[in-house]
GROMACS .gro file of C-alpha atoms in nm:
model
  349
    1UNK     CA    1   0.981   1.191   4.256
    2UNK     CA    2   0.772   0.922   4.165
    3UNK     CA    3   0.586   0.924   3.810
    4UNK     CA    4   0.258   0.929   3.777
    5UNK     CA    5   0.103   0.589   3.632
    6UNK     CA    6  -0.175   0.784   3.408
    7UNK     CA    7  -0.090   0.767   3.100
    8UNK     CA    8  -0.064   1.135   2.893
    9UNK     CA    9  -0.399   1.208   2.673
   10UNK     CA   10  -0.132   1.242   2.406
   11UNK     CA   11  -0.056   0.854   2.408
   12UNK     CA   12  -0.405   0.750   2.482
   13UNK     CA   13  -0.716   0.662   2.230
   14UNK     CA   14  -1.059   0.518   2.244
   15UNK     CA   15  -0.873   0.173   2.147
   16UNK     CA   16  -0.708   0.208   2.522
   17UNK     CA   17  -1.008   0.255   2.707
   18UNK     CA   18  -1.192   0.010   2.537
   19UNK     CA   19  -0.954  -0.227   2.614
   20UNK     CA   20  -0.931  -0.119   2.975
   21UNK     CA   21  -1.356  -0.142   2.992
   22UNK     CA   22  -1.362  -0.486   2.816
   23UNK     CA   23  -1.568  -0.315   2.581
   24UNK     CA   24  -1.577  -0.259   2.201
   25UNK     CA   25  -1.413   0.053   2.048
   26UNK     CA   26  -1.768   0.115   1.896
   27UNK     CA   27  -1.911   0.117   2.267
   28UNK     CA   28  -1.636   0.298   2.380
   29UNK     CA   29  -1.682   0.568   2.093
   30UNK     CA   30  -2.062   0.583   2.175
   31UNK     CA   31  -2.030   0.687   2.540
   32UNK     CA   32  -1.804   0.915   2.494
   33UNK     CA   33  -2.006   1.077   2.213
   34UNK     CA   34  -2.312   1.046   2.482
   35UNK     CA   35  -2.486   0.739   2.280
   36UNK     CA   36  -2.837   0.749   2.470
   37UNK     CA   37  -2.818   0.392   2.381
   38UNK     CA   38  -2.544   0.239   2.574
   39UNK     CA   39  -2.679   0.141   2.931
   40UNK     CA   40  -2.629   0.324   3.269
   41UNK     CA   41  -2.382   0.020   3.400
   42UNK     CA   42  -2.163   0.000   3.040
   43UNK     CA   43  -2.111   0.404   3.030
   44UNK     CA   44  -2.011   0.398   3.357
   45UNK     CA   45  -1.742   0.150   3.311
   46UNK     CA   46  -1.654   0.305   2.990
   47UNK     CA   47  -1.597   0.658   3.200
   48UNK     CA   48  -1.390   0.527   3.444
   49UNK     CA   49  -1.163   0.305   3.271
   50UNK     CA   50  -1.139   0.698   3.069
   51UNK     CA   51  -1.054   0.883   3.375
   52UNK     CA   52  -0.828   0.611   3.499
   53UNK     CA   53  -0.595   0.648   3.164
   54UNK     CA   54  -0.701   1.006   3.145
   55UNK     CA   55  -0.813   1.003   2.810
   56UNK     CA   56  -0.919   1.335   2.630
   57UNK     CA   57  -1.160   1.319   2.332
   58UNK     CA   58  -1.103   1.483   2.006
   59UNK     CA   59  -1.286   1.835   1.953
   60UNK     CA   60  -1.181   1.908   1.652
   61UNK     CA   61  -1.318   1.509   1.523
   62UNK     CA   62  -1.636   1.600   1.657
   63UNK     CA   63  -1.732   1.913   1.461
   64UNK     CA   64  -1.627   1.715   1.170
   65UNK     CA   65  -1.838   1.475   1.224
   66UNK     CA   66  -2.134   1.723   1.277
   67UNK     CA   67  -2.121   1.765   0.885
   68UNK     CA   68  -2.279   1.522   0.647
   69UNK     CA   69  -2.024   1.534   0.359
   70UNK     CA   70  -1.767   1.184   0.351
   71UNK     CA   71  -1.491   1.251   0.544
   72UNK     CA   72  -1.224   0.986   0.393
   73UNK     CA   73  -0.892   0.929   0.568
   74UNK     CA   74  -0.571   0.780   0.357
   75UNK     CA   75  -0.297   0.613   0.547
   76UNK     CA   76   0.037   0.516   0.363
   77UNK     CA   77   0.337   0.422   0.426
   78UNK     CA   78   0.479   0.369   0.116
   79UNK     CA   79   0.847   0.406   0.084
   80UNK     CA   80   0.822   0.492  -0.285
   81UNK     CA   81   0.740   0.839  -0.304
   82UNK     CA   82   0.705   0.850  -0.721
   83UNK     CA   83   0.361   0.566  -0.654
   84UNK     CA   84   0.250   0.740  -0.400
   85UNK     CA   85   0.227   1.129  -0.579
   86UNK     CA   86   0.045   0.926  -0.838
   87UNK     CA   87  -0.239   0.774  -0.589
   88UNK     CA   88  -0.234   1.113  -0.403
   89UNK     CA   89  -0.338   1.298  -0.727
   90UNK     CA   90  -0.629   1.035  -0.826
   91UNK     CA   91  -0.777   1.064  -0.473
   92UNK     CA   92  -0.728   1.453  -0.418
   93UNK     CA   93  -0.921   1.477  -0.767
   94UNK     CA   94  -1.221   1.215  -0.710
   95UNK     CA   95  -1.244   1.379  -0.358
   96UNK     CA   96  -1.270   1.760  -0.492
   97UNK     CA   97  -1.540   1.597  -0.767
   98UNK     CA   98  -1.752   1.442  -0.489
   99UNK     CA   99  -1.746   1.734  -0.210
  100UNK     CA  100  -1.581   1.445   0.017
  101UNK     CA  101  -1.305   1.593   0.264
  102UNK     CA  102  -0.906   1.416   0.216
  103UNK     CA  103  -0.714   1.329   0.557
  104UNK     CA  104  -0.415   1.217   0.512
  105UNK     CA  105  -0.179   1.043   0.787
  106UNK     CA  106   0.170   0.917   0.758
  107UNK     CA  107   0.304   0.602   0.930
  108UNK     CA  108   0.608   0.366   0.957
  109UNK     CA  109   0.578   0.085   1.276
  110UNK     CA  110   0.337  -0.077   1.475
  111UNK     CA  111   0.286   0.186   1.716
  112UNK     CA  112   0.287   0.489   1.482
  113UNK     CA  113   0.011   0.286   1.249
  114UNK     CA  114  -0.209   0.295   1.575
  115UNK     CA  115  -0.144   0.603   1.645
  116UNK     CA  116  -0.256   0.724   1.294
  117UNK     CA  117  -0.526   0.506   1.288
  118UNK     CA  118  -0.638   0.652   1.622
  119UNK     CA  119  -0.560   1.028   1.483
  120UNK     CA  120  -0.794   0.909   1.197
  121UNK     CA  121  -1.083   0.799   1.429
  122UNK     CA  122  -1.017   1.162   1.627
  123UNK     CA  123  -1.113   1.330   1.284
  124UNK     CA  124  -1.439   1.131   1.268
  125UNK     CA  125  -1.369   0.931   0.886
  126UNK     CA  126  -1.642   0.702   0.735
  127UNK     CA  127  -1.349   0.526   0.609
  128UNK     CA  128  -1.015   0.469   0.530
  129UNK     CA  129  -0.813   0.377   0.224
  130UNK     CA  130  -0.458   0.148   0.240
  131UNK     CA  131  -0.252   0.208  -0.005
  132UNK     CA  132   0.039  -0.117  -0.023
  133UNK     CA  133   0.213  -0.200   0.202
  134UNK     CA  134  -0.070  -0.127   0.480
  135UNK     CA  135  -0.355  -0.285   0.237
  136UNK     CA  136  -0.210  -0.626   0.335
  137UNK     CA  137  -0.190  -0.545   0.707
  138UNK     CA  138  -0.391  -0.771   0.872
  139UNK     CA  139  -0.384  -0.548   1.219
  140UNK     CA  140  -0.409  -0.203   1.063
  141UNK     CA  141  -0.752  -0.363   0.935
  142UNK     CA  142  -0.870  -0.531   1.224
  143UNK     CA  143  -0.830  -0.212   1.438
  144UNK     CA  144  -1.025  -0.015   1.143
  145UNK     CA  145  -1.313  -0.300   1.153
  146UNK     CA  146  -1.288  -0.289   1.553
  147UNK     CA  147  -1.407   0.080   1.511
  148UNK     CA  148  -1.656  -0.021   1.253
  149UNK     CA  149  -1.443   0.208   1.009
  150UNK     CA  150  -1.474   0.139   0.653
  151UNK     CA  151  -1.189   0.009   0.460
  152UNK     CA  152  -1.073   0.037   0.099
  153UNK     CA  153  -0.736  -0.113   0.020
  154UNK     CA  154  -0.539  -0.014  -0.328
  155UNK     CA  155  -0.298  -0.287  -0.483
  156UNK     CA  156  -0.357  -0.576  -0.251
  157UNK     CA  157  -0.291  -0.935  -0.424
  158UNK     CA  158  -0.534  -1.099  -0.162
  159UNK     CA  159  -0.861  -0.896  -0.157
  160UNK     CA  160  -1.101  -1.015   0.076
  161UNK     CA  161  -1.529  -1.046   0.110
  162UNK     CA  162  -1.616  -0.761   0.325
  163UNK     CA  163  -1.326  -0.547   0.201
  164UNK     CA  164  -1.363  -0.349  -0.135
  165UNK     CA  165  -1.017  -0.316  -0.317
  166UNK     CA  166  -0.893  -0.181  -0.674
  167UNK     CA  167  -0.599  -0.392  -0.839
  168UNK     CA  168  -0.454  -0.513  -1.153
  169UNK     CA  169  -0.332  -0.855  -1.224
  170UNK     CA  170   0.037  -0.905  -1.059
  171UNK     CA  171   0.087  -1.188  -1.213
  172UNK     CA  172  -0.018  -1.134  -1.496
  173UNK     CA  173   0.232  -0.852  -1.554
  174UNK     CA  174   0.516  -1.016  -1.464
  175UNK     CA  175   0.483  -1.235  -1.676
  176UNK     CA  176   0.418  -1.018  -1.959
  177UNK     CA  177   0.729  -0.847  -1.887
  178UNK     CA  178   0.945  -1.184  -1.852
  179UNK     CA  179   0.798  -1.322  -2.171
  180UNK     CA  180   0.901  -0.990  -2.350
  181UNK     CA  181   1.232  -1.057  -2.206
  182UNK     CA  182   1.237  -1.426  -2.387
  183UNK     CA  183   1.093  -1.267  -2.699
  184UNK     CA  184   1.386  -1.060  -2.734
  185UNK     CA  185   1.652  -1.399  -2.702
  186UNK     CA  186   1.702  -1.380  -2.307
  187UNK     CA  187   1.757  -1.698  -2.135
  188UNK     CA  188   1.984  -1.567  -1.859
  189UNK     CA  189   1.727  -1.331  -1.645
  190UNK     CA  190   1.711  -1.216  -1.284
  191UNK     CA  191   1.415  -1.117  -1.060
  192UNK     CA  192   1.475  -0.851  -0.761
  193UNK     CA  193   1.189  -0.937  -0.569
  194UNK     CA  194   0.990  -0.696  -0.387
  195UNK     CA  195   0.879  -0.623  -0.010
  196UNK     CA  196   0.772  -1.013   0.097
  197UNK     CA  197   0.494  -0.872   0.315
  198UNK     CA  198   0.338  -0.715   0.013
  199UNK     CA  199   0.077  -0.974  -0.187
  200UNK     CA  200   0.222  -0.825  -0.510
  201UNK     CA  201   0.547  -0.895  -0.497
  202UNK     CA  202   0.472  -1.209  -0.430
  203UNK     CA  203   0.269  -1.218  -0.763
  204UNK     CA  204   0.468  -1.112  -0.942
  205UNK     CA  205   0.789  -1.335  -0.837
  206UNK     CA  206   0.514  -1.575  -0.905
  207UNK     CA  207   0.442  -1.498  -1.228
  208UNK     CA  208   0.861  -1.445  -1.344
  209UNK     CA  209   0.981  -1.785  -1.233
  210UNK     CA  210   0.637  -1.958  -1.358
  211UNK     CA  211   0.667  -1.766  -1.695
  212UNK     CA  212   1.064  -1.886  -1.721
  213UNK     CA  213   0.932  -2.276  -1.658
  214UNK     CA  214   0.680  -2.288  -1.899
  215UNK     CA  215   1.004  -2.185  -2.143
  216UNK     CA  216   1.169  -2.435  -1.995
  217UNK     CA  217   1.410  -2.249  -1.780
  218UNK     CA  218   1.510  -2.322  -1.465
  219UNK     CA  219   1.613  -1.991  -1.275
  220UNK     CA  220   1.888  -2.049  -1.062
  221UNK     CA  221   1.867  -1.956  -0.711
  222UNK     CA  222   2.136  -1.648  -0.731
  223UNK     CA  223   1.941  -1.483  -1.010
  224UNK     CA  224   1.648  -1.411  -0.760
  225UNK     CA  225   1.752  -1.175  -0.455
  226UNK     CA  226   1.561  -0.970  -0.177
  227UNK     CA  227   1.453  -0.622  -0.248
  228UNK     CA  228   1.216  -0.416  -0.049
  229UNK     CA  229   1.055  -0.189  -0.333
  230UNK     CA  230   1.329   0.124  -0.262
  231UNK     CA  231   1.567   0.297  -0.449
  232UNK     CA  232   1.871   0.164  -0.200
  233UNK     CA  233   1.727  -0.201  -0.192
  234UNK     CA  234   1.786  -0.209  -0.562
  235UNK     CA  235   2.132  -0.074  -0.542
  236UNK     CA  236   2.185  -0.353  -0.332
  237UNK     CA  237   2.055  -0.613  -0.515
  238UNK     CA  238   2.213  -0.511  -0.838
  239UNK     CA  239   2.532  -0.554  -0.708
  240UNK     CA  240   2.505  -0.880  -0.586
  241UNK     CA  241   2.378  -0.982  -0.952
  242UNK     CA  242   2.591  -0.789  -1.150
  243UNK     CA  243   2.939  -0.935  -0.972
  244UNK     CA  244   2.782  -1.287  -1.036
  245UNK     CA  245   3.066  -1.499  -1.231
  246UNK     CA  246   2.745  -1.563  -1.488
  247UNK     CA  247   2.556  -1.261  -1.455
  248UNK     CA  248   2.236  -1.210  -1.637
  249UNK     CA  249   2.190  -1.100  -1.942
  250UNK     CA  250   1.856  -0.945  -1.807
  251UNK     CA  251   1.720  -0.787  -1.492
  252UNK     CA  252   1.397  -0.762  -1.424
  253UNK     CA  253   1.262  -0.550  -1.162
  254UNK     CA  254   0.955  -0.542  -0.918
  255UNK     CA  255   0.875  -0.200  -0.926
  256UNK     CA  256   1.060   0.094  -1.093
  257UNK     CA  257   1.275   0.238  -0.849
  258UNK     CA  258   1.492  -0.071  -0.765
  259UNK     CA  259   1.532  -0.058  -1.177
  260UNK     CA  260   1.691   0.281  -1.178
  261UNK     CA  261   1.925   0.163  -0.928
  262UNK     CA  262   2.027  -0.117  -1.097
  263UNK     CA  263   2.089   0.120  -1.448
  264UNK     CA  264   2.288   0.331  -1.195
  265UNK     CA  265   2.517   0.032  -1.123
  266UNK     CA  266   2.526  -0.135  -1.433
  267UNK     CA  267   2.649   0.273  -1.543
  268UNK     CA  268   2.866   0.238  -1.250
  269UNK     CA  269   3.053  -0.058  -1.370
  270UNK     CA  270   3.094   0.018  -1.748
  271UNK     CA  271   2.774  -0.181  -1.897
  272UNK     CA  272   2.575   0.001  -2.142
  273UNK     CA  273   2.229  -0.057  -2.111
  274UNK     CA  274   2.028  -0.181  -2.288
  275UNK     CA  275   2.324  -0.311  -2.512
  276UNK     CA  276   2.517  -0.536  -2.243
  277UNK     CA  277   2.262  -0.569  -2.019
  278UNK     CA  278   1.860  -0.541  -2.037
  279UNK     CA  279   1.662  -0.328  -1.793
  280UNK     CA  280   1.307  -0.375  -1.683
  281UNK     CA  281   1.049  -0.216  -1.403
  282UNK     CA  282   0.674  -0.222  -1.294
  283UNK     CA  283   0.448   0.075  -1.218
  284UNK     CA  284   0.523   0.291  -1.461
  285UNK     CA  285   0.603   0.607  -1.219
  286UNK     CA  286   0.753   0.928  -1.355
  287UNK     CA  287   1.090   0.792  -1.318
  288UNK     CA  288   1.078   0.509  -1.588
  289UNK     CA  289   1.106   0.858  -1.787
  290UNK     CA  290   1.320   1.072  -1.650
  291UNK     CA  291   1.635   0.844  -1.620
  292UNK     CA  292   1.842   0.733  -1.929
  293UNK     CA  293   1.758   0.520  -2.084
  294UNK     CA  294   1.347   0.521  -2.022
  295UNK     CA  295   1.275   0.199  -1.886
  296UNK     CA  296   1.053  -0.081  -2.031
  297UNK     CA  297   0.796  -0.133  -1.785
  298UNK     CA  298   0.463  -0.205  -1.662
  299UNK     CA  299   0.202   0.048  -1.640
  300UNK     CA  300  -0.013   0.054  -1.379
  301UNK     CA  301  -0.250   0.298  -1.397
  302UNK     CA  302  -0.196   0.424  -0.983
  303UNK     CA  303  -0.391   0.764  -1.058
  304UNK     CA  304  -0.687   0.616  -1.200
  305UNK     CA  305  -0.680   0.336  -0.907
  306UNK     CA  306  -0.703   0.642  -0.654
  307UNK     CA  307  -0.975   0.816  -0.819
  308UNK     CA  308  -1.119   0.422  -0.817
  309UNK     CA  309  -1.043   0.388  -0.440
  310UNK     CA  310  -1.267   0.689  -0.334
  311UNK     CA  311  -1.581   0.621  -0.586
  312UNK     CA  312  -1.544   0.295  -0.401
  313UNK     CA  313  -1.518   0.364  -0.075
  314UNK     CA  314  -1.835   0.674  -0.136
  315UNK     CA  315  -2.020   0.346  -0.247
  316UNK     CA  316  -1.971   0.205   0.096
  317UNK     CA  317  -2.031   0.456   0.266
  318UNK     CA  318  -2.353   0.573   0.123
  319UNK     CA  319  -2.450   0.160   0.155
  320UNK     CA  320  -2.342   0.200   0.542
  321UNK     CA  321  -2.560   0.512   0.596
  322UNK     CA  322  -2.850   0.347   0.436
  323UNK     CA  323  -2.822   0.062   0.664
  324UNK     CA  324  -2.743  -0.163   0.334
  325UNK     CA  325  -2.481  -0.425   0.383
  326UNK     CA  326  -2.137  -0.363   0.238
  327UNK     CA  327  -2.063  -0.368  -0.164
  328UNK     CA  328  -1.751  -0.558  -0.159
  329UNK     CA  329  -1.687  -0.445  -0.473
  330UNK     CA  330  -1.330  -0.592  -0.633
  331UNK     CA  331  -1.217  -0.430  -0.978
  332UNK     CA  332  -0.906  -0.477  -1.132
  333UNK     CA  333  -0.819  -0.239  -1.387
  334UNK     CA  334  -0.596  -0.292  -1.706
  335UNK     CA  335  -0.214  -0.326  -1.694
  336UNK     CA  336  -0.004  -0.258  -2.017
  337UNK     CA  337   0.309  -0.324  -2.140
  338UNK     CA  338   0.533  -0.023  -2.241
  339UNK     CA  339   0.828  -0.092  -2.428
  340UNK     CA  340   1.091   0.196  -2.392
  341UNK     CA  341   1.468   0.185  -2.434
  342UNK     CA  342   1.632  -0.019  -2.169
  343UNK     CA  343   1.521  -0.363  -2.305
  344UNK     CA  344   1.661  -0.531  -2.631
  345UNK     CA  345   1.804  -0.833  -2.708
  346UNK     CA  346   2.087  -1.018  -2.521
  347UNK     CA  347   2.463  -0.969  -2.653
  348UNK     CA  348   2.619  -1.156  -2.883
  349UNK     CA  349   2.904  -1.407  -2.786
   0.00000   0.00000   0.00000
């Protein structure tokens, strides 16, 4: 038996029939929400490219969107679970404060990000905050602009006009962190990078190797590897540095997790930390104090940036309801060094 070309109202959203029109997802959303100001010859495309893909509205989206509190959707994909808990826990409070209603939707590829985005749009949010990696996506954005869907994004290294975004200075903390690291005598120190499609990793590679020039140090090209922000990335990457014939003296790390893999190794392979080898993260998440030794690291104050990321995005909101233009407001909030036990100076001999 043949199958049927109609797509299932499962797999299809508003983005699909707008497409299918040759219409904008905001037209596309306004005749199906019977916009008395879309005209006779538009809605009628609109409803048949609808009925050709069989597309199904959203019930549930539209008695949301009946109500007039914020309705603020928050799409991650983070793969490190400790950041995330922290943002979750800044939002989930600034939300309860402000009466606005939480959504939360998970995603991983390209075709589960649109279909979160669309699940988003089905709920009827004013907006939607990206956490890293998705506040760098350029698509993920463009389909949230496409549905005139605000957009706040958390920890991007490139905010942009139009966009309002909390941050701290990347840079600026790693090299902090790699000038504590020459403060204490190191001369021999490796970088495990983070996820390359993430601004701040980028930053803060940045910031290492520029920090290590202006000592005069050249970092050679084995003391900087790949990581992707994850535990297992890390466990990699340490490895690789610490069977170098001149391995480091110091390691320091893009975010925290990749750092507790490398103390695991370094434990693995008989090196006492910090006394044969230093140790250093970013972030600050719970587990720069739960493994042994605590970890040096930079704090970056994630819950604060969530509760940021919503009194943002009710800012834009309350601008777009108004019929102001957008805020675009940018604030980056304070990093600090903390100094713990896994950096101290470099061995002797």
């Amino acid at each position: 038996m043949a199958k049927s070309k109609r797509r299932t109202s499962q797999t299809v959203t508003i983005l699909d029939v707008a497409s299918r029109a040759g219409v904008s997802p905001m037209t596309a959303s306004r005749v199906m929400n019977n916009n008395p100001r879309v005209g006779e010859a538009m809605r009628d495309r609109v409803l048949a490219a609808a009925a050709e893909l069989n597309y199904r509205p959203n019930l549930a989206g539209r008695s949301l969107r009946s109500s007039n509190a914020a309705r603020i959707g928050l799409l991650y994909s983070n793969p490190s679970a400790a950041y995330l808990n922290q943002l979750m826990i800044g939002v989930l409070e600034e939300g309860s404060l402000s009466g606005a209603q939480i959504l939360v939707e998970k995603c991983s590829g390209i075709r589960s990000q649109r279909a979160a985005v669309q699940r988003l749009l089905d709920t009827g949010v004013d907006g939607v905050i990206l956490p890293p990696p998705l506040c760098d996506s350029r698509q993920t954005k463009r389909e949230l602009d496409q549905a005139n869907i605000t957009v706040v994004a958390v920890a991007t290294g490139a905010p942009v006009a139009g966009i309002s975004s909390v941050r701290i200075d990347d840079y600026q903390g790693a090299s902090a962190m790699t000038q504590h690291l020459l403060d204490l005598g190191h001369t021999a120190i490796a970088l495990i990078k983070g996820d390359p499609k993430h601004t701040p990793a980028v930053l803060r590679a940045q910031g290492f190797v520029d920090t290590m020039a202006r000592a005069g140090l050249t970092v050679p090209a084995e003391h900087i590897v790949p990581g992707l922000f994850t535990y297992r990335s890390g466990l990699a990457a340490a490895s690789t540095l610490l069977k170098l014939k001149n391995r480091p003296t110091a390691i320091l790390s893009s975010n925290d997790d990749m750092a507790a893999a490398v103390v695991a190794v370094a434990h693995g392979m008989g090196l006492r930390v910090p006394g044969d080898l230093s140790v250093t993260g970013f972030d600050d998440t719970p587990v720069a104090t739960t493994i042994w030794p605590t970890l040096t690291t930079i704090h970056q104050p994630v819950t604060a940036m969530g509760r940021t990321a919503v009194r943002l995005m009710l800012e834009e909101i309350r601008c777009k309801r108004s019929g102001k233009p957008k805020a675009g407001n940018h604030q980056v909030m304070k990093y600090s060094l903390v100094k713990r036990e896994s950096s101290a100076a470099p061995p002797r001999g």
